[in-house]
Coordinates of C-alpha atoms in Angstrom, one line a residue:
M1 CA 47.0 286.7 246.2
P2 CA 43.3 287.4 246.7
L3 CA 41.7 285.4 249.5
Y4 CA 39.3 283.5 247.1
H5 CA 42.4 282.4 245.1
C6 CA 44.0 281.1 248.3
L7 CA 40.8 279.3 249.3
A8 CA 40.6 277.7 245.8
V9 CA 44.2 276.5 246.0
L10 CA 43.7 275.0 249.4
L11 CA 40.5 273.3 248.2
L12 CA 42.2 271.8 245.2
A13 CA 45.1 270.6 247.4
A14 CA 42.6 269.0 249.8
V15 CA 40.7 267.3 247.0
A16 CA 44.0 266.0 245.5
A17 CA 45.0 264.6 248.8
L18 CA 41.7 262.5 249.0
P19 CA 42.1 258.8 248.2
V20 CA 41.0 258.0 244.6
R21 CA 39.1 254.8 244.0
G22 CA 40.7 253.5 240.8
A23 CA 40.3 250.2 239.1
Q24 CA 42.2 248.4 241.7
D25 CA 39.9 249.8 244.4
R26 CA 36.7 249.1 242.4
P27 CA 37.5 245.7 241.0
N28 CA 35.4 244.0 238.4
I29 CA 33.3 241.0 239.6
V30 CA 32.8 237.8 237.6
F31 CA 30.3 235.5 239.2
L32 CA 30.4 232.0 237.7
F33 CA 27.4 230.0 238.8
S34 CA 26.2 226.5 238.0
D35 CA 23.1 224.6 238.8
D36 CA 23.2 221.5 241.1
H37 CA 27.0 221.3 241.1
A38 CA 28.0 219.0 244.0
Y39 CA 31.2 219.9 245.8
Q40 CA 32.1 216.2 245.5
S41 CA 32.6 216.7 241.8
V42 CA 35.1 219.6 242.1
S43 CA 38.5 218.0 242.3
A44 CA 39.8 220.8 244.4
Y45 CA 37.7 219.3 247.2
G46 CA 39.6 216.0 247.0
H47 CA 36.9 213.5 246.4
G48 CA 38.5 211.9 243.4
L49 CA 35.5 211.5 241.2
N50 CA 36.8 213.7 238.3
V51 CA 39.3 216.4 237.4
T52 CA 38.2 220.1 237.1
P53 CA 41.5 221.9 236.4
H54 CA 40.0 225.3 235.6
I55 CA 37.7 225.5 238.6
D56 CA 40.6 224.2 240.7
R57 CA 42.7 227.1 239.4
L58 CA 40.5 229.4 241.4
A59 CA 41.3 227.3 244.5
K60 CA 45.1 227.4 243.8
E61 CA 45.0 231.2 243.1
G62 CA 42.5 232.1 245.7
M63 CA 40.4 230.7 248.6
R64 CA 38.5 227.4 248.9
F65 CA 35.6 227.5 251.3
D66 CA 34.8 224.2 252.9
R67 CA 31.6 225.1 254.8
C68 CA 29.5 227.3 252.5
Y69 CA 25.9 226.5 253.5
V70 CA 22.8 227.5 251.6
T71 CA 19.7 228.9 253.3
N72 CA 17.2 226.8 251.3
S73 CA 18.5 224.0 249.1
L74 CA 16.5 224.7 245.9
C75 CA 17.3 226.5 242.6
G76 CA 15.0 229.5 242.8
P77 CA 15.2 230.2 246.5
S78 CA 19.0 230.1 246.4
R79 CA 19.1 232.6 243.5
A80 CA 16.8 234.9 245.3
C81 CA 18.9 234.7 248.4
I82 CA 22.0 235.6 246.5
L83 CA 20.4 238.6 244.8
T84 CA 19.0 240.0 248.1
G85 CA 21.2 238.8 250.9
K86 CA 18.0 237.7 252.7
Y87 CA 16.4 234.4 253.7
S88 CA 13.3 233.2 251.8
H89 CA 10.9 234.6 254.4
K90 CA 12.3 238.1 253.8
N91 CA 12.7 238.1 250.0
G92 CA 9.4 236.3 249.3
F93 CA 10.8 233.4 247.2
Y94 CA 10.1 230.2 249.2
S95 CA 10.0 227.5 246.5
N96 CA 10.2 226.9 242.8
R97 CA 6.5 227.7 242.7
S98 CA 7.3 231.3 243.8
R99 CA 7.7 234.4 241.7
F100 CA 10.6 236.9 242.4
D101 CA 9.6 240.4 243.3
G102 CA 11.8 242.4 241.0
G103 CA 10.9 245.6 242.7
Q104 CA 12.9 244.8 245.8
Q105 CA 16.4 245.8 246.7
T106 CA 19.1 243.6 245.1
F107 CA 22.9 243.9 245.0
P108 CA 23.0 244.4 241.2
K109 CA 20.7 247.5 241.6
L110 CA 23.0 248.9 244.3
L111 CA 26.1 248.3 242.1
Q112 CA 24.3 250.0 239.2
K113 CA 23.8 253.1 241.4
A114 CA 27.4 253.0 242.3
G115 CA 28.5 253.2 238.6
Y116 CA 29.0 249.5 237.9
Q117 CA 27.9 248.0 234.6
T118 CA 25.8 244.8 235.3
A119 CA 25.1 241.9 233.1
L120 CA 23.3 238.5 233.5
I121 CA 23.7 235.7 231.0
G122 CA 22.2 232.2 231.4
K123 CA 19.8 230.6 233.7
W124 CA 17.5 232.9 235.7
H125 CA 14.7 230.6 237.0
L126 CA 12.9 233.3 239.0
V127 CA 9.9 233.8 236.6
S128 CA 9.7 237.6 236.7
R129 CA 11.6 240.0 234.5
P130 CA 15.2 240.5 235.6
T131 CA 15.9 244.0 237.1
G132 CA 19.1 245.7 238.1
F133 CA 21.0 244.6 234.9
D134 CA 22.2 246.8 232.1
H135 CA 22.2 243.7 229.8
W136 CA 20.6 240.3 230.2
E137 CA 19.9 237.2 228.2
I138 CA 18.2 234.3 230.0
L139 CA 17.1 230.8 229.4
P140 CA 13.3 230.4 229.7
G141 CA 12.6 228.2 232.7
Q142 CA 15.1 225.4 233.0
G143 CA 16.3 225.8 229.5
R144 CA 17.5 223.0 227.3
Y145 CA 20.9 221.5 226.6
Y146 CA 21.0 221.6 222.8
S147 CA 19.9 224.5 220.6
P148 CA 19.1 226.5 223.8
Q149 CA 16.6 229.3 223.6
F150 CA 17.1 232.8 225.1
T151 CA 14.8 235.6 226.2
T152 CA 16.1 239.2 226.2
A153 CA 14.8 242.5 227.4
E154 CA 13.4 243.1 224.0
T155 CA 11.5 239.8 223.7
F156 CA 10.4 239.2 227.3
G157 CA 6.7 238.9 227.6
K158 CA 6.1 239.1 223.8
K159 CA 5.2 236.4 221.3
P160 CA 7.4 234.8 220.2
D161 CA 9.5 235.5 223.3
R162 CA 12.5 233.4 222.7
V163 CA 15.2 232.8 220.1
A164 CA 17.0 229.4 219.6
E165 CA 20.8 229.4 219.3
P166 CA 22.7 226.5 217.7
G167 CA 25.1 224.7 219.9
Y168 CA 25.4 223.3 223.4
V169 CA 24.0 225.4 226.2
T170 CA 27.2 225.7 228.4
D171 CA 29.2 226.8 225.4
V172 CA 26.6 229.2 224.1
I173 CA 26.1 230.9 227.5
T174 CA 29.9 231.5 227.7
D175 CA 29.9 232.7 224.0
K176 CA 27.4 235.3 224.9
A177 CA 29.2 236.4 228.1
L178 CA 32.5 236.8 226.3
H179 CA 30.8 238.8 223.6
W180 CA 29.4 241.2 226.1
L181 CA 32.8 241.5 227.8
R182 CA 34.7 242.1 224.6
E183 CA 32.2 244.1 222.6
Q184 CA 29.5 245.6 224.6
R185 CA 30.8 246.9 228.0
D186 CA 32.3 250.3 228.7
A187 CA 36.0 249.7 229.2
D188 CA 36.2 252.8 231.4
R189 CA 33.8 251.5 234.0
P190 CA 34.0 248.6 236.4
F191 CA 31.6 245.7 235.7
M192 CA 29.8 242.8 237.4
I193 CA 28.7 239.9 235.3
M194 CA 26.7 236.9 236.4
I195 CA 27.4 233.9 234.1
Q196 CA 24.8 231.3 235.2
H197 CA 24.9 227.8 233.7
K198 CA 22.1 225.2 233.4
S199 CA 24.6 222.4 233.9
P200 CA 24.8 220.0 235.6
H201 CA 21.0 220.1 236.2
R202 CA 18.8 217.1 235.4
E203 CA 18.6 215.5 232.8
W204 CA 22.4 215.7 232.5
S205 CA 22.8 215.8 228.7
P206 CA 26.5 215.9 227.9
G207 CA 28.1 218.1 225.3
P208 CA 29.5 216.5 222.2
E209 CA 33.1 216.9 223.4
H210 CA 32.5 215.0 226.6
V211 CA 29.7 212.6 225.8
A212 CA 32.1 209.6 225.6
D213 CA 34.1 210.6 228.8
F214 CA 34.3 207.8 231.4
T215 CA 33.3 205.1 228.9
G216 CA 34.6 201.8 230.2
V217 CA 35.4 203.3 233.6
K218 CA 33.6 202.2 236.8
I219 CA 32.9 205.1 239.1
P220 CA 33.2 204.1 242.8
E221 CA 29.8 203.8 244.5
P222 CA 29.1 205.9 247.6
A223 CA 29.1 203.9 250.8
T224 CA 25.5 204.8 251.4
L225 CA 24.1 203.9 248.0
F226 CA 21.9 201.3 249.5
D227 CA 20.8 203.3 252.5
D228 CA 17.7 201.6 254.2
Y229 CA 16.7 204.9 255.9
A230 CA 16.6 203.4 259.3
N231 CA 17.4 205.2 262.6
R232 CA 16.1 208.6 261.3
A233 CA 12.9 210.5 260.9
D234 CA 10.4 209.3 258.3
A235 CA 11.3 212.0 255.9
A236 CA 14.3 210.2 254.4
R237 CA 12.2 207.1 253.7
M238 CA 9.4 209.1 252.2
A239 CA 11.5 211.0 249.7
T240 CA 11.1 210.0 246.0
M241 CA 14.5 210.9 244.6
R242 CA 16.3 207.6 244.8
I243 CA 18.6 206.4 242.1
S244 CA 16.0 203.7 241.5
D245 CA 13.5 206.5 240.6
L246 CA 15.6 207.7 237.7
R247 CA 13.8 207.4 234.3
L248 CA 15.4 205.1 231.8
D249 CA 14.6 207.3 228.8
T250 CA 14.8 211.0 229.8
D251 CA 17.3 210.7 232.6
L252 CA 19.4 207.7 231.5
K253 CA 19.3 208.1 227.7
L254 CA 18.0 204.6 227.0
F255 CA 16.3 205.6 223.7
T256 CA 16.7 205.1 220.0
E257 CA 16.4 207.6 217.1
E258 CA 12.9 206.3 216.6
D259 CA 11.6 206.6 220.1
P260 CA 9.6 209.8 220.9
R261 CA 12.3 210.9 223.3
G262 CA 15.0 210.3 220.7
K263 CA 13.1 212.2 218.0
R264 CA 12.7 215.2 220.3
M265 CA 16.4 215.1 221.4
F266 CA 18.0 214.6 218.0
R267 CA 16.0 217.3 216.2
L268 CA 17.9 219.8 218.4
M269 CA 21.3 218.5 217.3
D270 CA 23.3 218.9 214.1
G271 CA 24.7 215.8 212.3
E272 CA 28.1 215.9 214.1
Q273 CA 26.5 216.2 217.5
K274 CA 24.0 213.4 216.8
A275 CA 26.8 211.1 215.6
A276 CA 28.9 211.6 218.7
W277 CA 25.8 211.0 220.9
V278 CA 24.8 207.8 219.1
A279 CA 28.4 206.4 219.2
A280 CA 28.7 207.1 222.9
Y281 CA 25.5 205.4 224.0
E282 CA 24.4 202.8 221.5
E283 CA 26.6 199.9 222.4
E284 CA 25.8 200.1 226.2
N285 CA 22.1 200.6 225.4
E286 CA 22.0 197.5 223.2
E287 CA 23.6 195.5 225.9
F288 CA 21.0 196.7 228.4
R289 CA 18.1 195.8 226.0
N290 CA 19.5 192.3 225.4
S291 CA 20.1 191.5 229.0
P292 CA 18.4 194.1 231.4
P293 CA 19.7 194.0 234.9
E294 CA 17.3 193.6 237.9
G295 CA 17.2 194.4 241.6
E296 CA 20.4 195.8 243.0
E297 CA 22.2 195.4 239.7
L298 CA 19.7 197.6 238.0
I299 CA 20.3 200.3 240.7
R300 CA 24.1 199.9 240.1
W301 CA 23.6 200.3 236.3
K302 CA 21.4 203.3 236.8
Y303 CA 24.0 204.9 239.2
Q304 CA 26.8 204.4 236.7
R305 CA 24.8 205.9 233.8
F306 CA 23.7 208.8 236.0
I307 CA 27.0 209.7 237.5
K308 CA 28.9 209.5 234.2
D309 CA 26.4 211.8 232.5
Y310 CA 26.5 214.1 235.5
L311 CA 30.3 214.3 235.4
R312 CA 30.3 214.8 231.7
T313 CA 28.2 217.9 232.0
V314 CA 30.5 219.1 234.8
Q315 CA 33.5 218.8 232.4
S316 CA 31.8 221.3 230.0
V317 CA 31.3 223.7 232.8
D318 CA 34.9 223.4 233.7
D319 CA 36.0 224.0 230.1
N320 CA 34.0 227.2 230.0
V321 CA 35.3 228.5 233.3
G322 CA 38.7 228.1 231.7
R323 CA 37.5 230.1 228.7
V324 CA 36.5 233.0 230.9
L325 CA 39.7 232.9 232.9
D326 CA 41.7 232.9 229.7
Y327 CA 39.9 235.9 228.5
L328 CA 40.6 237.8 231.7
D329 CA 44.3 237.0 231.3
Q330 CA 44.4 238.0 227.6
A331 CA 42.5 241.2 228.2
G332 CA 44.8 242.3 231.1
L333 CA 41.8 242.1 233.5
A334 CA 42.8 239.3 235.8
D335 CA 44.5 241.4 238.4
S336 CA 41.6 243.8 238.7
T337 CA 38.8 241.2 238.7
V338 CA 37.4 239.2 241.6
V339 CA 36.3 235.8 240.3
V340 CA 33.8 233.7 242.2
Y341 CA 32.6 230.1 241.5
A342 CA 29.6 228.6 243.2
S343 CA 26.5 226.6 242.7
D344 CA 22.9 227.2 243.8
Q345 CA 23.3 224.4 246.3
G346 CA 24.9 221.0 246.7
F347 CA 23.6 217.7 245.2
Y348 CA 23.5 214.0 246.0
L349 CA 25.7 211.8 243.8
G350 CA 24.2 208.6 245.1
E351 CA 24.7 209.3 248.8
H352 CA 21.8 207.9 250.7
G353 CA 20.8 206.3 247.4
W354 CA 19.7 209.7 246.1
F355 CA 20.0 212.3 243.4
D356 CA 18.7 215.9 243.8
K357 CA 19.0 218.1 246.9
R358 CA 16.5 219.7 249.3
F359 CA 17.5 218.0 252.6
M360 CA 19.6 219.6 255.2
Y361 CA 22.1 216.7 255.0
E362 CA 25.6 217.7 254.1
Q363 CA 25.7 217.0 250.3
S364 CA 22.7 219.2 249.8
L365 CA 23.4 221.9 252.4
R366 CA 27.0 222.6 251.1
T367 CA 27.8 224.3 247.9
P368 CA 31.2 224.6 246.3
F369 CA 32.5 228.1 246.7
L370 CA 35.9 229.4 245.5
V371 CA 37.1 233.0 245.3
R372 CA 40.1 234.5 243.5
W373 CA 41.0 238.1 244.4
P374 CA 44.5 239.0 243.3
G375 CA 46.5 241.1 245.7
V376 CA 44.0 240.5 248.5
T377 CA 43.4 236.8 249.0
K378 CA 46.3 234.5 249.7
P379 CA 46.6 231.9 247.0
G380 CA 45.9 228.4 248.0
S381 CA 44.1 229.3 251.2
I382 CA 41.4 227.1 252.7
E383 CA 38.6 228.5 254.9
G384 CA 36.7 226.3 257.4
R385 CA 34.4 228.9 259.0
I386 CA 30.6 228.7 258.3
V387 CA 29.8 231.0 255.4
S388 CA 26.7 231.1 253.2
N389 CA 25.1 232.2 249.9
L390 CA 23.4 234.6 252.3
D391 CA 26.8 236.5 252.4
F392 CA 27.4 236.8 248.6
A393 CA 25.4 240.1 248.1
E394 CA 27.1 241.8 251.1
T395 CA 30.5 240.6 249.8
F396 CA 30.0 241.9 246.3
L397 CA 28.9 245.3 247.6
D398 CA 31.8 245.5 250.0
V399 CA 34.3 244.6 247.3
A400 CA 32.9 247.5 245.2
G401 CA 33.1 249.9 248.1
V402 CA 29.3 250.2 248.4
E403 CA 27.7 250.5 251.8
V404 CA 25.9 247.2 252.8
P405 CA 22.2 247.9 253.7
A406 CA 21.4 247.1 257.3
D407 CA 18.4 245.0 256.4
M408 CA 20.6 242.4 254.6
Q409 CA 20.9 239.3 256.8
G410 CA 24.4 238.0 255.8
R411 CA 27.9 239.5 256.3
S412 CA 30.6 240.5 254.0
L413 CA 33.3 238.0 253.5
V414 CA 35.9 240.6 252.6
P415 CA 37.7 240.4 256.0
I416 CA 38.0 236.6 255.6
L417 CA 39.2 237.0 252.0
A418 CA 41.7 239.5 253.2
G419 CA 43.1 237.2 255.9
S420 CA 41.6 239.1 258.9
P421 CA 38.5 237.2 259.9
P422 CA 36.4 238.9 262.6
E423 CA 36.5 237.3 266.0
D424 CA 32.7 237.4 266.2
W425 CA 32.1 235.4 263.0
R426 CA 29.0 233.1 263.1
T427 CA 29.4 229.7 264.7
S428 CA 26.0 228.4 263.8
F429 CA 23.7 228.5 260.8
Y430 CA 19.9 228.3 260.3
Y431 CA 18.3 226.4 257.4
H432 CA 14.7 226.3 256.2
Y433 CA 13.2 224.2 253.4
Y434 CA 9.5 224.9 252.5
E435 CA 8.6 223.0 249.4
G436 CA 7.1 219.8 250.9
P437 CA 4.8 217.2 249.4
P438 CA 3.1 217.0 247.0
A439 CA 5.9 218.9 245.3
E440 CA 8.5 216.9 243.3
H441 CA 10.5 214.4 245.3
A442 CA 8.2 214.6 248.3
V443 CA 10.8 215.9 250.7
A444 CA 9.1 217.0 254.0
E445 CA 9.3 220.6 255.1
H446 CA 12.0 221.2 257.7
Y447 CA 14.2 223.7 259.4
G448 CA 17.3 223.3 261.5
V449 CA 20.6 224.5 262.9
T450 CA 24.1 223.3 262.6
D451 CA 27.4 224.4 264.2
G452 CA 29.5 222.2 261.9
R453 CA 29.8 219.4 264.4
Y454 CA 26.2 218.8 265.4
K455 CA 23.1 219.2 263.3
L456 CA 19.5 219.5 264.6
I457 CA 16.7 219.1 262.1
H458 CA 12.9 219.6 262.8
Y459 CA 10.4 218.1 260.3
Y460 CA 7.7 220.3 261.7
K461 CA 4.8 218.8 259.7
L462 CA 5.8 215.3 260.7
G463 CA 6.4 216.3 264.3
Q464 CA 9.8 214.6 264.2
W465 CA 13.4 215.6 265.0
E466 CA 16.9 214.4 264.0
L467 CA 20.2 215.1 265.7
F468 CA 23.5 214.1 264.1
D469 CA 27.1 214.1 265.3
L470 CA 29.1 214.7 262.2
V471 CA 32.3 213.6 263.8
T472 CA 31.2 210.1 264.8
D473 CA 28.6 209.8 262.0
P474 CA 29.8 211.8 259.0
H475 CA 27.4 210.1 256.6
E476 CA 24.4 211.1 258.8
M477 CA 23.0 207.6 259.0
N478 CA 22.0 207.5 262.7
S479 CA 20.0 210.2 264.5
V480 CA 21.0 210.5 268.2
Y481 CA 18.0 212.7 269.0
G482 CA 16.6 211.6 272.4
Q483 CA 19.7 209.7 273.4
P484 CA 20.9 210.6 277.0
D485 CA 24.5 211.0 276.0
Y486 CA 23.6 213.8 273.6
A487 CA 21.3 215.7 275.9
A488 CA 23.7 218.6 276.3
P489 CA 24.3 219.3 272.6
R490 CA 20.6 218.8 271.9
Q491 CA 19.6 221.4 274.5
R492 CA 22.3 223.8 273.2
L493 CA 21.2 223.5 269.6
E494 CA 17.5 223.8 270.5
E495 CA 18.3 227.1 272.3
E496 CA 20.4 228.2 269.4
L497 CA 17.7 227.3 266.9
A498 CA 15.2 229.5 268.9
R499 CA 17.7 232.3 269.1
L500 CA 18.4 232.3 265.4
R501 CA 14.7 232.1 264.4
S502 CA 14.1 235.2 266.7
E503 CA 17.1 237.1 265.3
L504 CA 16.2 236.3 261.7
E505 CA 12.5 237.2 262.4
V506 CA 11.1 233.9 261.3
T507 CA 7.5 234.3 262.3
S508 CA 5.9 231.5 260.3
D509 CA 6.9 228.0 259.4
D510 CA 5.2 228.2 256.0
P511 CA 4.9 230.6 253.1
P512 CA 1.9 232.9 253.0
P513 CA -1.0 231.6 250.9
R514 CA -0.5 232.1 247.2
R515 CA -2.6 234.8 245.7
K516 CA -5.2 233.7 243.3
G517 CA -3.8 233.7 239.7
A518 CA -0.2 234.2 240.9
N519 CA 2.3 233.1 238.3
G520 CA 5.2 230.8 239.1

């Protein structure tokens, strides 16, 4: 045999011996994402407020993370962090007044380069045109619950730039995602799809199937509903996101068909949707008008209306998570697909007398985070290490076999998901919130560090500090900053805070000045 034939045979044999990355080695990725979904309202976390069987399925068949912290508890900054694997001071998106730089490195772009199909359906909330996606359909701004509008690559920046779709937003987003999965993707290539819901964002308008849920049920009040904000920095007292601040019409649905709010709402509904809505609210609304509560009883009434509407929107999210999981089963894709459920941050469900997020307190700092990876992650596993939305990009790249760029600031969770956590995993976490007064809710700018037991927070424009012991004070009601008994943990966390700020290259407490004429 000629020499070149021998070399050719040897080369073919060598190539044949190389490991081949098939579908099982390049799994699909489905990222299910909601807006303002409190972990307290995912029944897998055991708080007893509601039942979310489909989201819980991911916990039963995968891993539940109990300490998934966000870098900046706000919608836009969290989304920018997830895309880039970087803190706000590195990706440039500090607050909901920012505009995302679509030219920078993101994990969808890197997956595209590696041969993945990428799609984004639902809430975007980053102002600029999405990049890194083969297909995208997004809600303009916050979007609306009924007859939602969508902007596409073809209409973005044009007039008119959006098209209304009949139906309820959570259902319509899932309809569009399933259409792409069934009809538009290339079945011979792996895919990554981000299905991003508006729910359960304010003003918590339930879908017709769930608008009557919890009627006649009294939801237990949180122990701190009537927090007096003593024994802490001034920031808690200054914040304007109390249950008492909720608006009776837009937030709490105390309107009629003839009110301006009612006219705006009902024009977006069909007859069946409107009938379900009126039947669910009218009797309670009439009782309120005839005998309006006052003082603490008014706060209690507002809490019940808020929490029920909030949980009703969550039920629609759970239904639609189930629709996606059913599709993966029916299409034979479940075993080759990593499914992730998370929210952009946590949310207060009356704790500290609040709704919304922003603070570094637990309900805001923690997001629900559940991952199912068949054949890799042990079903029913629970993880207590500190992880973060900072780690999502690195994890998705690692799952796909794509090298993680050195400038990303998180770490891949693949070793933890595979049951082999690194010995040098993080034991502390840095947080930074920039959108201070006069922005909505007037939450003071702050940064801080937590190790899961102690939490140190610096309100740097107020010149005030807080220190909490989460074992003795799990509700974070009493700051022990300055108390002699806590001198050692305070010093340790102050040193750790300085170390993390140096390591993460935090060189300024505030965003750079906005350019004149900047959008967002």
